[in-house]
Amino acid sequence: MKIALVVSERATCRRHSVGAIIVKDKVILATGYNGAPKGAKDCLELGCLRDKLGIPSGQRNEICRAAHAEQNAIIQSAGGLGSTNGATMYCTHSPCNVCAKMM
């Protein structure tokens, strides 16, 4: 869990810093934090669109630039060290419904 907290420090979301790691047999298969997809400009650079529009936390997530930490960890694991079957994901926050379904 401490590693997930360290990973969360890389988050590029102005609202929340979330980290996730996927572990299997004591080996970290992937890490993820909430932020814009690789190569895209993030909220630290462009500002938070949801803040600009006055949208409360937890609403209208579809207009957010960032992918969730859990999503980024799952994406990263696709090109990683092996199967995630039987792996465990550790997250610094409770997952949203969409991320829980993906897990």
C-alpha positions as a printed NumPy array, in Angstrom:
array([[  0.   ,   0.   ,   0.   ],
       [  2.916,   2.342,   0.659],
       [  4.017,   1.906,  -2.948],
       [  0.524,   2.85 ,  -4.166],
       [  0.771,   6.024,  -2.07 ],
       [  4.123,   6.875,  -3.654],
       [  2.669,   6.225,  -7.129],
       [ -0.232,   8.586,  -6.319],
       [  2.268,  11.451,  -6.031],
       [  2.652,  11.28 ,  -9.847],
       [ -1.041,  12.118, -10.391],
       [ -1.75 ,  15.024, -12.725],
       [ -5.293,  15.637, -11.477],
       [ -5.822,  18.823,  -9.472],
       [ -8.698,  17.313,  -7.482],
       [ -7.413,  13.912,  -6.362],
       [ -4.114,  12.057,  -6.188],
       [ -4.826,   8.352,  -6.552],
       [ -2.389,   5.485,  -7.01 ],
       [ -2.876,   1.814,  -7.871],
       [ -0.567,  -1.167,  -8.192],
       [ -1.183,  -4.678,  -9.492],
       [  0.776,  -7.377,  -7.64 ],
       [  1.105, -11.119,  -8.233],
       [  3.359, -13.48 ,  -6.3  ],
       [  5.036, -10.499,  -4.586],
       [  5.976,  -8.971,  -7.974],
       [  4.591,  -5.599,  -9.091],
       [  3.11 ,  -6.144, -12.553],
       [  1.909,  -2.582, -13.139],
       [  1.329,   0.785, -11.528],
       [ -1.086,   3.566, -12.353],
       [ -2.08 ,   7.018, -11.203],
       [ -4.895,   9.302, -12.24 ],
       [ -3.897,  11.508, -15.111],
       [ -4.208,  12.173, -18.81 ],
       [ -3.325,   9.352, -21.21 ],
       [  0.28 ,   9.131, -22.379],
       [  1.084,  11.927, -24.824],
       [ -1.995,  14.015, -23.961],
       [ -1.872,  17.333, -22.143],
       [ -3.004,  17.073, -18.54 ],
       [ -4.86 ,  19.248, -16.051],
       [ -1.653,  20.575, -14.516],
       [ -0.821,  22.045, -17.928],
       [ -4.293,  22.993, -19.2  ],
       [ -6.273,  23.401, -15.99 ],
       [ -9.205,  21.315, -14.837],
       [-12.158,  21.606, -17.218],
       [-14.575,  20.428, -14.53 ],
       [-13.314,  23.175, -12.179],
       [-13.698,  25.767, -14.934],
       [-17.304,  24.662, -15.501],
       [-18.09 ,  24.503, -11.764],
       [-18.894,  20.781, -11.83 ],
       [-18.856,  19.149,  -8.373],
       [-16.595,  16.196,  -7.607],
       [-18.073,  12.87 ,  -8.658],
       [-20.235,  14.312, -11.439],
       [-19.783,  14.487, -15.231],
       [-16.665,  12.309, -15.161],
       [-16.99 ,  11.795, -18.911],
       [-15.557,  15.27 , -19.605],
       [-12.497,  14.734, -17.419],
       [ -9.144,  14.538, -19.241],
       [ -7.772,  12.005, -16.783],
       [ -8.02 ,   8.241, -16.691],
       [ -8.388,   6.73 , -13.241],
       [ -5.395,   5.14 , -11.527],
       [ -7.004,   1.706, -11.703],
       [ -7.632,   2.098, -15.441],
       [ -4.053,   3.2  , -16.063],
       [ -2.689,   0.231, -14.086],
       [ -4.857,  -2.2  , -16.075],
       [ -3.774,  -0.609, -19.371],
       [ -0.123,  -0.766, -18.335],
       [ -0.446,  -4.413, -17.316],
       [ -1.554,  -5.347, -20.854],
       [  2.033,  -4.943, -22.074],
       [  3.638,  -6.087, -18.88 ],
       [  5.225,  -9.043, -17.173],
       [  2.513, -11.659, -17.625],
       [ -1.036, -12.611, -16.809],
       [ -2.916, -10.694, -14.157],
       [ -5.094, -13.741, -13.347],
       [ -4.857, -14.209,  -9.604],
       [ -3.216, -10.804,  -9.12 ],
       [ -4.269,  -8.255,  -6.506],
       [ -4.79 ,  -4.549,  -7.095],
       [ -4.031,  -2.146,  -4.265],
       [ -5.561,   1.34 ,  -4.53 ],
       [ -5.199,   4.394,  -2.335],
       [ -8.925,   5.164,  -2.704],
       [-12.079,   3.11 ,  -3.171],
       [-12.717,   2.498,  -6.877],
       [-15.631,   4.047,  -8.725],
       [-18.281,   1.685, -10.139],
       [-16.667,   1.61 , -13.598],
       [-13.205,   0.767, -12.224],
       [-14.683,  -1.875,  -9.901],
       [-16.267,  -3.55 , -12.936],
       [-12.957,  -3.453, -14.824],
       [-11.155,  -5.056, -11.913]])
